[in-house]
Each structure stands twice: as structure tokens, then as C-alpha cells.
PDB file of C-alpha atoms in Angstrom:
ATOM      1  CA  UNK A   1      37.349 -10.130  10.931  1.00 40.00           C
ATOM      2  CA  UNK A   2      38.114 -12.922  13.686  1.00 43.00           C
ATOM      3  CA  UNK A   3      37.436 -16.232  11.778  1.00 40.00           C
ATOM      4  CA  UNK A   4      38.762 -18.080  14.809  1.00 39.00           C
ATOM      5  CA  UNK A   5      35.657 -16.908  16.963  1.00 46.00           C
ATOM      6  CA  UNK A   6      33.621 -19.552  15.879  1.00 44.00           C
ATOM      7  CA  UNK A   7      35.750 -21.971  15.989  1.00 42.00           C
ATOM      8  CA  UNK A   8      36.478 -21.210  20.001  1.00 45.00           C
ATOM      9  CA  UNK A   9      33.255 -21.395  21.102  1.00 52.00           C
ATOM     10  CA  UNK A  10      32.699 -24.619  19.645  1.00 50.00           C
ATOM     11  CA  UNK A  11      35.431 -25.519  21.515  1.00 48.00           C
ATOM     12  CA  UNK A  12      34.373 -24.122  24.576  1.00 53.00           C
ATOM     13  CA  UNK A  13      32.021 -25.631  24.580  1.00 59.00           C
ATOM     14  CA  UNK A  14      32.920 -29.576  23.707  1.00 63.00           C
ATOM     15  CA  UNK A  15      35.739 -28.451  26.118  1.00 66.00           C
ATOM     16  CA  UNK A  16      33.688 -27.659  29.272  1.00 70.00           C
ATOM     17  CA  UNK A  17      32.135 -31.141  28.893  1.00 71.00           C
ATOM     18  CA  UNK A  18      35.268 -32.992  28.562  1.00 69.00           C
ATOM     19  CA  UNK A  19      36.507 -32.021  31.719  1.00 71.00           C
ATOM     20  CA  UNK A  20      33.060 -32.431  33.398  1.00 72.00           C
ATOM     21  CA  UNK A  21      33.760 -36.157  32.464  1.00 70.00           C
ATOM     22  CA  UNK A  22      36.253 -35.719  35.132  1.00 72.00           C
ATOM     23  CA  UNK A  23      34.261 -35.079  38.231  1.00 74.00           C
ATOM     24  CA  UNK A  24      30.822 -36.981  37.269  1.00 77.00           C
ATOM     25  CA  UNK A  25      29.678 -39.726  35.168  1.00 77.00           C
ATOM     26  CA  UNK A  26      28.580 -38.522  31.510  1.00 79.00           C
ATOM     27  CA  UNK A  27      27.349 -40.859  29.194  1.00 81.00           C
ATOM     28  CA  UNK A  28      28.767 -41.166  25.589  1.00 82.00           C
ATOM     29  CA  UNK A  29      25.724 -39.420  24.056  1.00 84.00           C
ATOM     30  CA  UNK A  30      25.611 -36.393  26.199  1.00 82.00           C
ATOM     31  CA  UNK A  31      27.633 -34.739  23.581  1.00 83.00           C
ATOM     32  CA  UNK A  32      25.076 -35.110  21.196  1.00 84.00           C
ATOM     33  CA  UNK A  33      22.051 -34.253  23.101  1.00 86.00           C
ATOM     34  CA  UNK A  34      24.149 -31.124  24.337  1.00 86.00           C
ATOM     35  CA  UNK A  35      24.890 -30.283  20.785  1.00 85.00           C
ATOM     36  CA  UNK A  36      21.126 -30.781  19.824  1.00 88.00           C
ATOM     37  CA  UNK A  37      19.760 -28.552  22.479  1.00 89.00           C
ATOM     38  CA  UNK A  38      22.411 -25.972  21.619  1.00 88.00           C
ATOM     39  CA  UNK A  39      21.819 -25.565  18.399  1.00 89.00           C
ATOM     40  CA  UNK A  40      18.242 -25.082  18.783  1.00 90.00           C
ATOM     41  CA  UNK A  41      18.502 -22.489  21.599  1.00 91.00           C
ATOM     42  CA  UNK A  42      21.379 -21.074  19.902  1.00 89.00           C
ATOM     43  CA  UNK A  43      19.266 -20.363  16.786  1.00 90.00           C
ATOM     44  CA  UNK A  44      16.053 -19.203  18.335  1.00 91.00           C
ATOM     45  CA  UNK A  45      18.221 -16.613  20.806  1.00 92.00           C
ATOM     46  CA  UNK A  46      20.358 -15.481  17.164  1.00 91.00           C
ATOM     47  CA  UNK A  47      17.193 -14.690  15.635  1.00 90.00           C
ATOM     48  CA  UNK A  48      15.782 -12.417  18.320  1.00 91.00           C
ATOM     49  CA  UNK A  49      18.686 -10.616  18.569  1.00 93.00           C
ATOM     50  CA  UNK A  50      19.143 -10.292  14.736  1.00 91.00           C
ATOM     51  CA  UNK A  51      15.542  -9.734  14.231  1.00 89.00           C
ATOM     52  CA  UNK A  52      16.161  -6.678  16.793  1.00 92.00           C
ATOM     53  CA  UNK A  53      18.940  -5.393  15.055  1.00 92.00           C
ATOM     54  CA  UNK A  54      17.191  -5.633  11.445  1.00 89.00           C
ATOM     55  CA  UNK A  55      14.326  -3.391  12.815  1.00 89.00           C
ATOM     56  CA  UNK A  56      16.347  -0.717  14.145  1.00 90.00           C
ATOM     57  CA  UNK A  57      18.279  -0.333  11.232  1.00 89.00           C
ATOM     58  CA  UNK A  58      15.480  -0.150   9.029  1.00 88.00           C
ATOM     59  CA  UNK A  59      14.324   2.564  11.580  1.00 88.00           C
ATOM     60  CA  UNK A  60      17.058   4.943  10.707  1.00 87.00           C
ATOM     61  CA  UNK A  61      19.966   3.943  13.152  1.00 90.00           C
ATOM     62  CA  UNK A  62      23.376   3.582  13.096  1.00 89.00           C
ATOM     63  CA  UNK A  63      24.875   0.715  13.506  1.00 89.00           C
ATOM     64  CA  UNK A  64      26.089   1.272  16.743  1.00 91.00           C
ATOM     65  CA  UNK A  65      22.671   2.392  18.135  1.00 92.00           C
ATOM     66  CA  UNK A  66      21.414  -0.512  16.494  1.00 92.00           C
ATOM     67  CA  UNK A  67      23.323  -3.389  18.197  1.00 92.00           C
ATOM     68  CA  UNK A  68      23.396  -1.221  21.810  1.00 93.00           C
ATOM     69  CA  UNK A  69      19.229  -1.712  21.088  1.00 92.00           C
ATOM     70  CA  UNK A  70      19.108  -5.382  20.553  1.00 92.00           C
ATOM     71  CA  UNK A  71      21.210  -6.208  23.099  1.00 93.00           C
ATOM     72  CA  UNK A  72      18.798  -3.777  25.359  1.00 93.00           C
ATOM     73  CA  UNK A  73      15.910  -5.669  24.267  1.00 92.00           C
ATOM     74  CA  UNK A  74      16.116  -8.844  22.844  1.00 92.00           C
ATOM     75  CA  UNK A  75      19.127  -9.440  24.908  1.00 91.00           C
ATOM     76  CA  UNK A  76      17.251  -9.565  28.278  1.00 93.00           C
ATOM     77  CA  UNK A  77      14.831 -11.708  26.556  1.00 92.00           C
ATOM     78  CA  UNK A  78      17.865 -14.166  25.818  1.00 94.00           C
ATOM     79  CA  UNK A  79      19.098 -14.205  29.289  1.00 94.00           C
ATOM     80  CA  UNK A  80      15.613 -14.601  30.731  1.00 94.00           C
ATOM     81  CA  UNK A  81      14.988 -17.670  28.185  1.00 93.00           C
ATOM     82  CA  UNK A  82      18.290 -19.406  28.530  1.00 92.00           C
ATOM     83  CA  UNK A  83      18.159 -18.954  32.820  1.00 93.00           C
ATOM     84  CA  UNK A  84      14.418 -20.558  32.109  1.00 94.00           C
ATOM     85  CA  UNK A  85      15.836 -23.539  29.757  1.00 93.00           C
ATOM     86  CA  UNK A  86      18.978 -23.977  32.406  1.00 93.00           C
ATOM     87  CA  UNK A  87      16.609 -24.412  35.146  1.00 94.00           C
ATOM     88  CA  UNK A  88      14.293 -26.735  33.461  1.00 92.00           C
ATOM     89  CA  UNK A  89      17.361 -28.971  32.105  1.00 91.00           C
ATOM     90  CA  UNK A  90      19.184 -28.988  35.500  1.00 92.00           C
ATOM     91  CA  UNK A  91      15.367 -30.685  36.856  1.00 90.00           C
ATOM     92  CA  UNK A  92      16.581 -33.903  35.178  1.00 87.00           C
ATOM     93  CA  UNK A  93      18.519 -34.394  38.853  1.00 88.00           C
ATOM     94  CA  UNK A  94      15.074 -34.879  40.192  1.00 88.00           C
ATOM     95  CA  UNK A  95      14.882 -38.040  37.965  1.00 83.00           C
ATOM     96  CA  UNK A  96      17.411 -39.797  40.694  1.00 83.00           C
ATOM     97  CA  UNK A  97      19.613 -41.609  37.443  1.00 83.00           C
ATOM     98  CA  UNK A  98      23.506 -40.628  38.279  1.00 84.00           C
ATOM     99  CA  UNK A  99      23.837 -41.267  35.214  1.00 81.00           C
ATOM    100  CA  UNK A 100      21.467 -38.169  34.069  1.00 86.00           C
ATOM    101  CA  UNK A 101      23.376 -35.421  36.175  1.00 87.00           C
ATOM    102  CA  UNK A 102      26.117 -35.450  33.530  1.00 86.00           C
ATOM    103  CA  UNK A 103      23.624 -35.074  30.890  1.00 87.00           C
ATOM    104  CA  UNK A 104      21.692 -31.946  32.983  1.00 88.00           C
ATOM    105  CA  UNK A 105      24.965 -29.886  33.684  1.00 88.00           C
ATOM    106  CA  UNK A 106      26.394 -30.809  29.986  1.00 87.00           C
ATOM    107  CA  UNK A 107      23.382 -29.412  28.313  1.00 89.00           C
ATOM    108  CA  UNK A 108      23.321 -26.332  31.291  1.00 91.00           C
ATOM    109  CA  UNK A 109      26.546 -25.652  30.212  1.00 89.00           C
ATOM    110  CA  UNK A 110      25.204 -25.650  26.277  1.00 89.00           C
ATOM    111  CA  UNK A 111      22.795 -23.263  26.458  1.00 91.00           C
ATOM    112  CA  UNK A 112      24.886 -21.035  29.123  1.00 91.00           C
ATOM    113  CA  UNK A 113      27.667 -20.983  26.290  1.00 89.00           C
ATOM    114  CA  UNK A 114      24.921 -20.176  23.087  1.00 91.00           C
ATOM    115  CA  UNK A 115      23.368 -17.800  25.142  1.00 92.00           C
ATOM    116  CA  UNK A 116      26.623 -15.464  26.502  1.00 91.00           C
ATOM    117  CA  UNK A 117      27.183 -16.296  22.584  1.00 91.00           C
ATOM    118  CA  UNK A 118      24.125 -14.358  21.118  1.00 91.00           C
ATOM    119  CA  UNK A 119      24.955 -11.222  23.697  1.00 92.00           C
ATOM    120  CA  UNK A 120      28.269 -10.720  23.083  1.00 91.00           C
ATOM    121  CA  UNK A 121      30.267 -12.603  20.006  1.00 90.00           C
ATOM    122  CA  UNK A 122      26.967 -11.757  17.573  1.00 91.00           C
ATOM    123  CA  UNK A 123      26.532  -8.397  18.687  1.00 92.00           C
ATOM    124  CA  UNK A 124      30.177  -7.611  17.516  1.00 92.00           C
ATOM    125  CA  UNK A 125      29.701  -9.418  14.585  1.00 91.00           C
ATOM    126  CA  UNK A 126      26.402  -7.766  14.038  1.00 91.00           C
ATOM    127  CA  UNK A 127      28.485  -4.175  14.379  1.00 90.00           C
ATOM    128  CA  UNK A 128      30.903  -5.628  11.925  1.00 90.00           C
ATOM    129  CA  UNK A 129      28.716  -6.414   8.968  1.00 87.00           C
ATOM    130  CA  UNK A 130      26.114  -3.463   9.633  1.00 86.00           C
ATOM    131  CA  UNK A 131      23.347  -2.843   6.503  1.00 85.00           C
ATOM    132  CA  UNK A 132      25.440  -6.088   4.618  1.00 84.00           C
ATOM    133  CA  UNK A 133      23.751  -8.287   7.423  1.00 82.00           C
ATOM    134  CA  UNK A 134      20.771  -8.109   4.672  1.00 77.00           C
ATOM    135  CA  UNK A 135      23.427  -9.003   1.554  1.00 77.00           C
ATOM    136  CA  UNK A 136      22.491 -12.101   1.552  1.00 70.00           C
ATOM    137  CA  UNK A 137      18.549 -12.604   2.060  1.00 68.00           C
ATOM    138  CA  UNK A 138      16.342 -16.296   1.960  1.00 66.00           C
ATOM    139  CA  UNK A 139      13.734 -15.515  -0.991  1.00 66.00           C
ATOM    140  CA  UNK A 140      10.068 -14.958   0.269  1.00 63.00           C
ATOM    141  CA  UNK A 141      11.575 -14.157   3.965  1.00 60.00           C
ATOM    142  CA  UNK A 142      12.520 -10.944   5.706  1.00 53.00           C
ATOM    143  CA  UNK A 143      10.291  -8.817   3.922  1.00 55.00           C
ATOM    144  CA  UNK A 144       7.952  -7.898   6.805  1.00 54.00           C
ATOM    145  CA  UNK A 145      10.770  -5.777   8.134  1.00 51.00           C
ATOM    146  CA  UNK A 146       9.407  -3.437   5.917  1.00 53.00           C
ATOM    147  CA  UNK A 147       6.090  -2.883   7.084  1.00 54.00           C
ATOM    148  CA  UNK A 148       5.249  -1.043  10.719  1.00 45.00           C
ATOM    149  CA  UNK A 149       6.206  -3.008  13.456  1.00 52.00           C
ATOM    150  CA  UNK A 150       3.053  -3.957  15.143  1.00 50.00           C
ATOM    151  CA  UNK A 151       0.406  -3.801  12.610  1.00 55.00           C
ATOM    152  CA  UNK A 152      -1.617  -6.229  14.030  1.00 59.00           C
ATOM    153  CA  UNK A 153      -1.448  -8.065  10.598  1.00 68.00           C
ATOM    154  CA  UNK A 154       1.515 -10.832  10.931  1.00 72.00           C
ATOM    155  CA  UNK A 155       0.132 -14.647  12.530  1.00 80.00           C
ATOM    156  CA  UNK A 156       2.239 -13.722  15.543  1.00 77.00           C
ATOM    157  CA  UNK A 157       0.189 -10.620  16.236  1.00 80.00           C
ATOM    158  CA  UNK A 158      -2.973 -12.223  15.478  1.00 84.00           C
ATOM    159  CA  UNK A 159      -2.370 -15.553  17.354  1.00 84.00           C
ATOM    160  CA  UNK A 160      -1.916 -12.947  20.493  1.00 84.00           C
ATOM    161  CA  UNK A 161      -4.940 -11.168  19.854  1.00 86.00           C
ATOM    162  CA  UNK A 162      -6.464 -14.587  20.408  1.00 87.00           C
ATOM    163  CA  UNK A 163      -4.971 -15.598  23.344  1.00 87.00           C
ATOM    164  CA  UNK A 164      -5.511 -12.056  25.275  1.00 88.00           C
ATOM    165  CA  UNK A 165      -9.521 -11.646  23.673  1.00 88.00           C
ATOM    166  CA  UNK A 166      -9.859 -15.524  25.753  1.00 86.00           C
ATOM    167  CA  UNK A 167      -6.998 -15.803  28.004  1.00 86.00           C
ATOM    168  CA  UNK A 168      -9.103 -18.885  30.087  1.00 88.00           C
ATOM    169  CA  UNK A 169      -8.999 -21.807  27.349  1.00 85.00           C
ATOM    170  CA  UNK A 170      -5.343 -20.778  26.336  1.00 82.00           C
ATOM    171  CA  UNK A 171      -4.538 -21.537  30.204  1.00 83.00           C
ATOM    172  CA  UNK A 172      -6.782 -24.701  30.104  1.00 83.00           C
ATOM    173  CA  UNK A 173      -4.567 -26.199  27.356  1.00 80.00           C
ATOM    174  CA  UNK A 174      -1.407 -25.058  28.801  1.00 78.00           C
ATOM    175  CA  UNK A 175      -2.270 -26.651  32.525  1.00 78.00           C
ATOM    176  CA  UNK A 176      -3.954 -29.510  30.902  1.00 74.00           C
ATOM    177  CA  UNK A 177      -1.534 -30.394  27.868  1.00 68.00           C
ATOM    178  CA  UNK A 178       1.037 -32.026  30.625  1.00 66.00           C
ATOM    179  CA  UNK A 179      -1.140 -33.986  32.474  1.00 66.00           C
ATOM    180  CA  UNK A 180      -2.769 -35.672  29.312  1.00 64.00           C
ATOM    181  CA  UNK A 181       0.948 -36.270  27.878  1.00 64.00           C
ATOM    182  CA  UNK A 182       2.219 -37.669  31.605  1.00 63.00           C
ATOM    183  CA  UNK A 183      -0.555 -39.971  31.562  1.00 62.00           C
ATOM    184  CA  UNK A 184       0.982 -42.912  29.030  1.00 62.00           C
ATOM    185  CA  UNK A 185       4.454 -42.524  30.629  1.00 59.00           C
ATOM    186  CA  UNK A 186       3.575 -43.739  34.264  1.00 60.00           C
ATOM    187  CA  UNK A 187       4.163 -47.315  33.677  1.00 62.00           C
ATOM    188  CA  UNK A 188       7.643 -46.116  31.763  1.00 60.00           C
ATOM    189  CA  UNK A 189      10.765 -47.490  33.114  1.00 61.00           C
ATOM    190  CA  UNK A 190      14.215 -45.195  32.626  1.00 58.00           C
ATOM    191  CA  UNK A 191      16.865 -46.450  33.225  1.00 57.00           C
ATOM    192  CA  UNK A 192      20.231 -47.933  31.243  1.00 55.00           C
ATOM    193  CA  UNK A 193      19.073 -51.202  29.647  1.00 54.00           C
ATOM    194  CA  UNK A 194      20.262 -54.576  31.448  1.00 51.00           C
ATOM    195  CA  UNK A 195      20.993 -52.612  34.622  1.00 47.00           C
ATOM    196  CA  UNK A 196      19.647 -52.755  38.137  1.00 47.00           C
ATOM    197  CA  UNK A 197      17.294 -49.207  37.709  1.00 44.00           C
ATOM    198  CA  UNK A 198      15.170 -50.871  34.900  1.00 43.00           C
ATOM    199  CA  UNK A 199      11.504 -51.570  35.654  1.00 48.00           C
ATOM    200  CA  UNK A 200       9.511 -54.311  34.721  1.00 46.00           C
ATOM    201  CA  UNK A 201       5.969 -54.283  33.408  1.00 50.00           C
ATOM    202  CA  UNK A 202       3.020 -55.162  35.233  1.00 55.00           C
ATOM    203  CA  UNK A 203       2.393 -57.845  32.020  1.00 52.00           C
ATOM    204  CA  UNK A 204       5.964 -59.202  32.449  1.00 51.00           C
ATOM    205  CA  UNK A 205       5.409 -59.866  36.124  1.00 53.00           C
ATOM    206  CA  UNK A 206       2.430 -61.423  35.734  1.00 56.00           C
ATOM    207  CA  UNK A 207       3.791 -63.631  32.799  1.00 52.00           C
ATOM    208  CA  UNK A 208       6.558 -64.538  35.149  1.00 50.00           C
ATOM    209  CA  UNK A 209       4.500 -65.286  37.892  1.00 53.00           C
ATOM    210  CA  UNK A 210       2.715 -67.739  36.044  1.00 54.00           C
ATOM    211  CA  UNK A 211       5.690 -69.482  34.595  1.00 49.00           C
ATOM    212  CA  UNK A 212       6.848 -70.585  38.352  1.00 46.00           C
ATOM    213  CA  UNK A 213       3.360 -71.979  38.662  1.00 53.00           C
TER     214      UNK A 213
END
């Protein structure tokens, strides 16, 4: 058992943004944000991968088998994922805010660190703890495993029976949920309150204009 694995990638990771502070500008809640999207990547990849390994070893296989089949699966799923979050995180640089590149690499660097994470460090941890991985169990969850894989009966498997049966309004909702959301945020101004990048409102100007009548 490595208790100290943990505790280094924690530090990894609050360490690769310190000494990005160095070479660009990084705000003083980029640590947080970074932490938030982390977490939440980190979880969703640790479940794939766990959920992977929980299947095969209900199947029959070893625990080495086991974790050399999540990491064959639900690993490339990971790595596809967290290159798709990177990319869409690093597009805050299209914003034009210096201030925001610090918070696009910090976060990059987040989910680059959670995802090498779930396809490496939990994998050996995985091989460590084998059939105890289950020891410990959330009451009313994980007993699913138990059925065949597949069954068409779980909401996941249903919800994509949906979507393939009429694949045309679930891509009409997809295409069209952005535009309707982008619609109250063209009059937004971003930028750091009382500096030079903030926008005023059409209403402001106006009330402005008349005052110097």
C-alpha cells in the first residue's frame, strides 16, 4: 500500500499551477475552478474505469485480466473524454481576456493530471484491492452488476433506444439547445470589474447620454 500516492497527485497538481503563475497571469480563483473541474472529471473518468473493472470480475476474471480490460476499454474512453474536455477548456483563449489563459491551461492541466490519474494510479490500486473493491458497497447501488450486461432494461439502455428509434429531434435539441442559451448572453460584458475590458449596457448609455443633456 502507497498512502503517499494520493497525496502526490494532489500536489502535482496545485504544483503545476504554481509555477504556471510564473510565466502567465493566473487569477487567485483559478485554483478553485481547476479544483472544481477536476474533481468532476476525475469522478466521472473513476467510475468508468471502476464500473469496467466491477463487470469483468463479476464475469469470472482475475484480477489481472480484469484491470488489463478496463484500461482496454474504458480507458480509451477516458483519454478520448479528457482530450475532448482539454480542447474545449483551452477555447476560453478565444475569449481575448489575458487574464482567462491562466485559467484555460490551469484547468487543461487539471483534467490532464485526473485523467493520466484514472489510467494508471487507479488501475494499480484497482489490482491491489481486487474482489474487496466491493467491501464496502452504497446501499440500493451497485446491484445491477449482477444482471446481464446489456439487457436493454437499465434508463441508460432505454434512453438510447430512444435516441437511435428518432435520431432527428435528439440532433434538433442538441444543435438548437446552444443557440437558445447564447441568446440572453449577447449583451453580457466579461471582463474584471472596474477595469478597462468591461462593457456598458445599452440602458446605461442611454441614461448617460441623457444626463449631459
Amino acid at each position: 500500500d502507497r498512502p503517499e500516492a494520493p497525496h502526490g497527485l494532489g500536489i502535482s497538481s496545485g504544483g503545476l499551477i504554481v509555477l504556471l503563475a510564473n510565466v502567465v497571469d493566473v487569477p487567485d480563483w483559478t485554483t478553485a475552478v481547476s479544483g472544481l473541474i477536476g474533481i468532476g472529471v476525475g469522478i466521472d473518468y473513476a467510475l468508468l474505469v471502476l464500473t469496467r473493472f466491477r463487470s469483468a470480475m463479476k464475469a469470472g476474471k482475475d484480477r489481472h485480466d480484469a484491470v488489463v480490460e478496463a484500461v482496454s476499454t474504458a480507458g480509451r474512453s477516458v483519454i478520448i473524454a479528457g482530450g475532448t474536455v482539454v480542447i474545449a477548456v483551452l477555447g476560453l483563449f478565444l475569449t481575448g481576456l489575458p487574464y482567462m489563459y491562466g485559467v484555460a491551461i490551469s484547468a487543461s492541466l487539471a483534467v490532464l493530471v485526473v485523467m493520466l490519474a484514472s489510467i494508471t494510479l487507479l488501475p494499480a490500486l484497482l489490482s491491489y484491492l481486487g474482489p474487496n473493491v466491493d467491501r464496502l458497497r452504497i446501499p440500493f447501488l451497485g446491484r445491477r452488476l449482477d444482471k446481464v450486461e446489456g439487457d436493454g432494461e437499465s434508463p441508460a439502455a432505454r434512453w438510447s433506444h430512444w435516441v437511435q428509434r428518432r435520431p432527428w429531434p435528439a440532433a434538433v435539441v442538441v444543435l438548437d439547445g446552444p443557440h437558445a442559451q447564447e441568446e440572453p448572453r449577447r449583451d453580457l460584458g466579461v471582463g474584471p470589474v472596474g477595469g478597462e475590458q468591461r462593457q456598458e449596457s445599452p440602458l446605461a448609455r442611454r441614461q448617460a447620454g441623457e444626463a449631459v443633456r
